Coordinates of C-alpha atoms in Angstrom, one line a residue:
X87 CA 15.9 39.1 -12.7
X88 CA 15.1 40.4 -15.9
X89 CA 11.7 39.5 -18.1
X90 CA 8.2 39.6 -16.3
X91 CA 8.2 39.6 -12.5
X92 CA 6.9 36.3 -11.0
X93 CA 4.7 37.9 -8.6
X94 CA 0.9 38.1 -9.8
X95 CA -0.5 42.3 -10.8
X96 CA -2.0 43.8 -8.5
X97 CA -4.9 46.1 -9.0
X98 CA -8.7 45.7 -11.2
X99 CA -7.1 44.3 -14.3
X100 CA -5.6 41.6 -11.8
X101 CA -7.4 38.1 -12.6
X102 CA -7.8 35.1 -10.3
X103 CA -7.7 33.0 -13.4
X104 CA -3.9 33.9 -13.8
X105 CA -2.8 32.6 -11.0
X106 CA -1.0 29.4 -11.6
X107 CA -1.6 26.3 -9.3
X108 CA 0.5 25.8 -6.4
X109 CA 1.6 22.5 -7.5
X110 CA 2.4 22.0 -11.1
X111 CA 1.9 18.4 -12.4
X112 CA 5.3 17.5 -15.0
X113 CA 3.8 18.8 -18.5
X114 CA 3.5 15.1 -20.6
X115 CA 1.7 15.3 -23.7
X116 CA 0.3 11.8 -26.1
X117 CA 1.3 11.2 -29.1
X118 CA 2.3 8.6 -31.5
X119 CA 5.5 7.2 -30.8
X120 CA 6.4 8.5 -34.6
X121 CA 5.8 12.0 -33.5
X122 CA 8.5 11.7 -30.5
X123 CA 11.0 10.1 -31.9
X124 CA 13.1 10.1 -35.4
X125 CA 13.4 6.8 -37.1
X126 CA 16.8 6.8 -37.4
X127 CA 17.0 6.9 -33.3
X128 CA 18.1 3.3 -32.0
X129 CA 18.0 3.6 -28.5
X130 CA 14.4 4.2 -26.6
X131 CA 14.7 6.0 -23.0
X132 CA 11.9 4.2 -20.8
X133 CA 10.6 5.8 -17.3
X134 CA 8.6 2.5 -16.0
X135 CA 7.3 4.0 -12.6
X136 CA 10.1 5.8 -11.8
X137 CA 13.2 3.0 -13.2
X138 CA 15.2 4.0 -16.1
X139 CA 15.8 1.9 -19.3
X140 CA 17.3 2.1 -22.2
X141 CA 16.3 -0.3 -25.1
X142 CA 15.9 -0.6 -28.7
X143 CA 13.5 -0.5 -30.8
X144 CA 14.5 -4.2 -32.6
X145 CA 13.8 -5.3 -28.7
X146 CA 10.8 -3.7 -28.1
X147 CA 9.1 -4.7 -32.0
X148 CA 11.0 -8.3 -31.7
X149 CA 7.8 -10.4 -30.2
X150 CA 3.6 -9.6 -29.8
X151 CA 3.1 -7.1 -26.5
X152 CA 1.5 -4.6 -25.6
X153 CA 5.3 -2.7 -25.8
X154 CA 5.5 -3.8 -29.9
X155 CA 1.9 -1.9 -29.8
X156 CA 3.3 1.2 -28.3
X157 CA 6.2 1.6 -30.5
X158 CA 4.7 0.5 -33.5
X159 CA 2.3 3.2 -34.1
X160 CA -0.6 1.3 -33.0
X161 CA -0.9 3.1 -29.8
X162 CA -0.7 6.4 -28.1
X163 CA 2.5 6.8 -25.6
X164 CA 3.0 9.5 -22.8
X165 CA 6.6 11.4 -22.7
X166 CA 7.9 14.0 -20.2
X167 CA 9.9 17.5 -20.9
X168 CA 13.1 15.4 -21.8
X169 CA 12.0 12.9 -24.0
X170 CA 11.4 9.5 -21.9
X171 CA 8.5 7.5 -22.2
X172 CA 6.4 6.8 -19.6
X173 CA 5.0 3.4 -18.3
X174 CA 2.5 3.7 -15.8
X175 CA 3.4 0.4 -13.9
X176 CA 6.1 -0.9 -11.5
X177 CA 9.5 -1.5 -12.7
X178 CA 10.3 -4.0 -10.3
X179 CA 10.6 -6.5 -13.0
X180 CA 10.5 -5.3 -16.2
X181 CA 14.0 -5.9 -16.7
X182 CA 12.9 -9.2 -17.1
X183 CA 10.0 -8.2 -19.3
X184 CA 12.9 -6.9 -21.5
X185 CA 15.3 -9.8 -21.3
X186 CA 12.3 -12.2 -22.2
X187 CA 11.5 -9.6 -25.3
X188 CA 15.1 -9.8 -26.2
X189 CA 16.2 -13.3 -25.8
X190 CA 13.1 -15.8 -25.8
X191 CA 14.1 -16.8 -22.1
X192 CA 14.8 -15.8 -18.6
X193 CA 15.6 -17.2 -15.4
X194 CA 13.1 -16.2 -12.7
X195 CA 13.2 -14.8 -9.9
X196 CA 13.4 -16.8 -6.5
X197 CA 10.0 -17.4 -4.5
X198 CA 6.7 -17.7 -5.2
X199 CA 5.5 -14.5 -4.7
X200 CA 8.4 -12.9 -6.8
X201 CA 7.0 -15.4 -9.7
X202 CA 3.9 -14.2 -9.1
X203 CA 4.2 -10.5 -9.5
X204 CA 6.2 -11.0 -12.8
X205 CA 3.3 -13.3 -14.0
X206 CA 1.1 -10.2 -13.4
X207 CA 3.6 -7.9 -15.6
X208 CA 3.8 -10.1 -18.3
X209 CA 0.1 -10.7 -18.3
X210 CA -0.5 -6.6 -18.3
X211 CA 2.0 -6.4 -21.5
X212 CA 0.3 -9.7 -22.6
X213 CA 3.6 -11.4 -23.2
X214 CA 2.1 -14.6 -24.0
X215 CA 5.4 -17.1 -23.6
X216 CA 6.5 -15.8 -20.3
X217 CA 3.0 -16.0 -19.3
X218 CA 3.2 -19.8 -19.8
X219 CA 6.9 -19.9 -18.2
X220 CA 5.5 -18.5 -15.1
X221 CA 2.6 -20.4 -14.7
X222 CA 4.4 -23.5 -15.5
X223 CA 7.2 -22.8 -12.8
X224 CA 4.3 -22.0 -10.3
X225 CA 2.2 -25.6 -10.7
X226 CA 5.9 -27.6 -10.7
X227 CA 7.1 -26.0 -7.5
X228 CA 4.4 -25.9 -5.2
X229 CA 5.6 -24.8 -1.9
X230 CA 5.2 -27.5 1.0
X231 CA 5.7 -26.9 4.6
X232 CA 9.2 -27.5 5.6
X233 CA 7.3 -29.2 8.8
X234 CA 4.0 -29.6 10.9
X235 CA 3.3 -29.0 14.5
X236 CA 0.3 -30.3 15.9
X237 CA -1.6 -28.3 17.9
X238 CA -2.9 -29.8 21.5
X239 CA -7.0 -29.1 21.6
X240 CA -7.7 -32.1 24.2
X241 CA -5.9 -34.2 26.1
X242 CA -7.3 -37.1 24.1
X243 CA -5.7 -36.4 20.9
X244 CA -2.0 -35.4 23.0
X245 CA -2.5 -39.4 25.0
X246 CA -2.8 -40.6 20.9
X247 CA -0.3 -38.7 19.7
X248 CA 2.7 -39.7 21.9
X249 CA 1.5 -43.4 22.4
X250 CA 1.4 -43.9 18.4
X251 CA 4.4 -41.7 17.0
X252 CA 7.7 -43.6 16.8
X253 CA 9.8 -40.7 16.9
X254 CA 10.3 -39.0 20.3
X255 CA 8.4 -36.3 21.3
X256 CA 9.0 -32.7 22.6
X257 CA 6.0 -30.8 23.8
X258 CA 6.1 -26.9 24.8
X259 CA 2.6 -25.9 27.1
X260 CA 2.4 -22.2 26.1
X261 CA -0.6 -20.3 28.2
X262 CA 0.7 -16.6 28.8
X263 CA -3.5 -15.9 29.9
X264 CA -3.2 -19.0 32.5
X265 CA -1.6 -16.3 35.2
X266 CA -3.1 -14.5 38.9
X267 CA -0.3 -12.7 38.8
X268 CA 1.6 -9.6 37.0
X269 CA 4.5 -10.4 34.9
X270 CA 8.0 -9.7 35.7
X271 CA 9.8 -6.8 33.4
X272 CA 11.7 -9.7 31.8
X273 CA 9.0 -12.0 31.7
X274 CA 7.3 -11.7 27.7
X275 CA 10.6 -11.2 25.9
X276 CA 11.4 -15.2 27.9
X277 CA 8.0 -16.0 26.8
X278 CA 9.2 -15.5 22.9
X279 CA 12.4 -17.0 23.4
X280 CA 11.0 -19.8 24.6
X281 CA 8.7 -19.8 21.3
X282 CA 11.6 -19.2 18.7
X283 CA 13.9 -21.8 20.2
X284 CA 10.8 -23.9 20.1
X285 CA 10.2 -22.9 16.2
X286 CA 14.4 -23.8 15.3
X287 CA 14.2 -27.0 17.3
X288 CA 11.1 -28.0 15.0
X289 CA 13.2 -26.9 11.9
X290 CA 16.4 -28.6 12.8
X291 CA 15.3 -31.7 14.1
X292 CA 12.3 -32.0 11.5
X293 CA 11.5 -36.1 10.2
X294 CA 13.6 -37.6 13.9
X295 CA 11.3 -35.8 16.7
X296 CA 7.9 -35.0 16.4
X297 CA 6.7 -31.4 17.9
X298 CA 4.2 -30.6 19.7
X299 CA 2.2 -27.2 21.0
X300 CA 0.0 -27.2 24.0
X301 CA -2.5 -24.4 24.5
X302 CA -5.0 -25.7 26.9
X303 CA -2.4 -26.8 29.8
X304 CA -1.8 -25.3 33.3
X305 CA 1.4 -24.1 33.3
X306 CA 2.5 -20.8 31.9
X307 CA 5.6 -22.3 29.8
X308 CA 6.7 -25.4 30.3
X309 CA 8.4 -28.1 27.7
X310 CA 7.9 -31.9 28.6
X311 CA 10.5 -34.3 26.9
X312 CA 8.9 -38.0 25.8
X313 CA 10.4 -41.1 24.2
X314 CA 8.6 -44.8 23.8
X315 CA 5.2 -43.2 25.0
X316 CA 6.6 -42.5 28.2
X317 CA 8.0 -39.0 29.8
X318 CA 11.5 -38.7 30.0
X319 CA 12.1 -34.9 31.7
X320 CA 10.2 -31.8 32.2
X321 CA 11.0 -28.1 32.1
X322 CA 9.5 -25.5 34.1
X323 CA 10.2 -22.0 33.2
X324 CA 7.8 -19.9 35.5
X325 CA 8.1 -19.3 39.6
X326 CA 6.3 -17.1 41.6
X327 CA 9.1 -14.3 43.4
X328 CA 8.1 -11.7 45.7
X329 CA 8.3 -8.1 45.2
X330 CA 8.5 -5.5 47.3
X331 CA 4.8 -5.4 48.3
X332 CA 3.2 -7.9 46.0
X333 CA 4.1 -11.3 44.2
X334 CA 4.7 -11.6 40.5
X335 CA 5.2 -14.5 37.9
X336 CA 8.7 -14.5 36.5
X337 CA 9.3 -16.8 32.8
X338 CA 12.9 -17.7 32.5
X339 CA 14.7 -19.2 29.2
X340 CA 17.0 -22.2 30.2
X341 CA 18.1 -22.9 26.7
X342 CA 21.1 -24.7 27.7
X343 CA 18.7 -26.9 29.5
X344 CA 16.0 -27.2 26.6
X345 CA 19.0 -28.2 24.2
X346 CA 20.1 -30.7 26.6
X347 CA 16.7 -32.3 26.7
X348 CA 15.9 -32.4 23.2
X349 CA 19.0 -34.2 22.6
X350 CA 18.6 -36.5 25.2
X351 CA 15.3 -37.6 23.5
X352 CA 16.9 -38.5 20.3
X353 CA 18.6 -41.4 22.4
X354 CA 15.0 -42.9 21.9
X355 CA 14.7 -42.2 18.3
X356 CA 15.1 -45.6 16.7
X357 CA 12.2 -48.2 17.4
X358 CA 14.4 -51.2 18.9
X359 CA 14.7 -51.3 23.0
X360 CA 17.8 -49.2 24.1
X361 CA 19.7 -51.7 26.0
X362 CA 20.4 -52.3 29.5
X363 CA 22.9 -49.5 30.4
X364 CA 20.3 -47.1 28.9
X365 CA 17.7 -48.6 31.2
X366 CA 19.7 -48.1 33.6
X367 CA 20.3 -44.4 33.2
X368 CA 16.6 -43.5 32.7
X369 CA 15.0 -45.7 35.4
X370 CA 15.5 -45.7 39.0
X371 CA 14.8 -48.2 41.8
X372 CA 11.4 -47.6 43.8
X373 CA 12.7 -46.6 47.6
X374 CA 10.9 -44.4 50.1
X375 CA 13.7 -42.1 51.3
X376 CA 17.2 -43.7 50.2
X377 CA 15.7 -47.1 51.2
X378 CA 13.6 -50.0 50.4
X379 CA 12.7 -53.4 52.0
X380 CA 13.0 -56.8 50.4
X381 CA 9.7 -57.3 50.6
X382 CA 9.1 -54.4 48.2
X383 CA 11.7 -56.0 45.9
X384 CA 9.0 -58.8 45.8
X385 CA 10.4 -62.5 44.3
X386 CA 11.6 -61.1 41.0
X387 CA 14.2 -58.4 41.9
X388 CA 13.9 -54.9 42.5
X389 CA 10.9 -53.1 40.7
X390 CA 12.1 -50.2 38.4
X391 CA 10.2 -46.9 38.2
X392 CA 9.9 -44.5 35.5
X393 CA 12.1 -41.3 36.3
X394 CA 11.0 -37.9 34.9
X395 CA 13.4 -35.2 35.2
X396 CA 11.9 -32.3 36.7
X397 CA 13.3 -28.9 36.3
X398 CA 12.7 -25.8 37.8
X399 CA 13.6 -21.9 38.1
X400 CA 15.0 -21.5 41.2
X401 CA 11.9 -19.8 43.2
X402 CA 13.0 -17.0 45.9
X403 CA 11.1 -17.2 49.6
X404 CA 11.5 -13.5 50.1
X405 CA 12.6 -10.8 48.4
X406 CA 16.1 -10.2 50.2
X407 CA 17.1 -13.2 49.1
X408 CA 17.1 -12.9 45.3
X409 CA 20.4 -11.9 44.4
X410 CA 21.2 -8.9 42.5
X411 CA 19.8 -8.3 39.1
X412 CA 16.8 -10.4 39.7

């Protein structure tokens, strides 16, 4: 290696001071953008935190900014070894910046928060007009909920709810705390299942069945199914299986089942009766055992009972008889 050695004298003329850091910052130096670069140059090289551009100067000088300030003369700039200019901001959207300097207009970005953050760019290089297009684009397209869920506090406000709403309703009692016993391995990642399917149902079906959360109920996860003010069927997904030396609660995730059930509550969508054969199939005859007297009939026929479908996990006496994989 020929010239001086890199490693630092040793001996008394040896001085701390001559020592260089161990970590050299890149050597920048301010100046006026004049002093950097030749008039005659057309293209500008831009280093906008860490994003390369390439401009011109017609681009950059075309409208008011803070960008026409910099390569004006009016203000200082900062350049590295090679000759770029450096812009101590994000370059997530200054590409825009530029294609509003350039052509007046620009289509922007998707999302409100994208809109936001180039509002907050064009405010820092006080780019007046896209200031206003942004601002305007935020106050037209105010983002609305693509739906509501109530949320159960008494049982009160759930009686209202399903007597008064017109469209059928499908509730989901989610109480993870409302346990005496320990989980299964298998039992939280039901528990969320049972939450997302609850989540695309309320997105799918949004405006024809109204969605319901219950916090304060006593089962662990259970979805109830309603239509006219009256239940239709119920879904249990916890039971209580025994372990080798101690019981635990298990959360399962029938989502045929839960499908099945929501669609069977949009028979009860519209607000005229459903007619006799539907009658039929959702009420059942009053007998005790398989059998009823004509005296329980009384004068006018039969009396017909509400029928709620109840389902359940299968729940395993012992532990030998849970098959394998449970």
């Amino acid at each position: 290696m020929s010239g001086a050695s890199c490693l630092p004298p040793y001996g008394p003329q040896a001085d701390c001071t001559s020592l260089p850091p161990p970590l050299a910052c890149p050597i920048t130096k301010t100046c006026s953008y004049q002093g950097t670069v030749g008039l005659g140059n057309k293209y500008v090289r831009l280093n906008v935190g860490g994003n390369l551009f390439y401009t011109t100067l017609q681009v950059l000088n075309k409208r008011n900014s803070l960008l026409k300030a910099m390569f004006s003369g009016q203000k200082e700039v900062f350049t590295d070894k090679q000759g770029w200019i450096l812009i101590d901001r994000s370059g997530k959207h200054f590409g825009s910046i530029l294609c509003y300097l350039r052509d007046g207009t620009v289509t922007l970005p998707k999302g409100r928060q994208a809109v936001q953050e180039l509002l907050a760019e064009a405010k820092y290089y006080f780019v007046q007009g896209l200031v206003e297009l942004c601002q305007n684009n935020l106050q037209g397209n105010k983002e609305h909920p693509l739906c509501v869920i109530p949320v159960i506090t008494s049982r009160k406000e759930e009686e209202r709810l399903i007597q008064c709403s017109a469209k059928p309703v499908v509730k989901l009692v989610y109480n993870r705390s409302n346990n005496k016993y320990s989980y299964t391995s298998n039992s939280d990642d039901n528990l969320l299942k049972n939450i997302e399917l609850f989540d695309r149902l309320s997105l799918s079906f949004n405006g024809r069945v109204l969605f319901m959360k219950d916090v304060i109920g006593d089962e662990i996860c259970c979805w109830s199914f309603y239509g006219q003010g009256r239940k239709l069927a119920e879904v249990c997904c916890t039971s209580i299986v025994y372990a080798t030396e101690k019981k635990q609660t298990k959360v399962e995730f029938p989502e045929a089942r839960i499908y099945e059930e929501t669609l069977n509550a949009l028979l009860y969508e519209t607000m005229p009766l459903p007619d006799n054969s539907l009658l039929e199939a959702t009420f059942r005859r009053y007998n005790n055992c398989g059998s009823h007297s004509e005296e329980e009939e009384g004068p006018g026929g039969a009396e017909l009972h509400e029928r709620v479908r109840r389902i359940h996990v299968k729940r395993y006496s012992t532990y030998d008889e849970r098959p394998l994989g449970h």
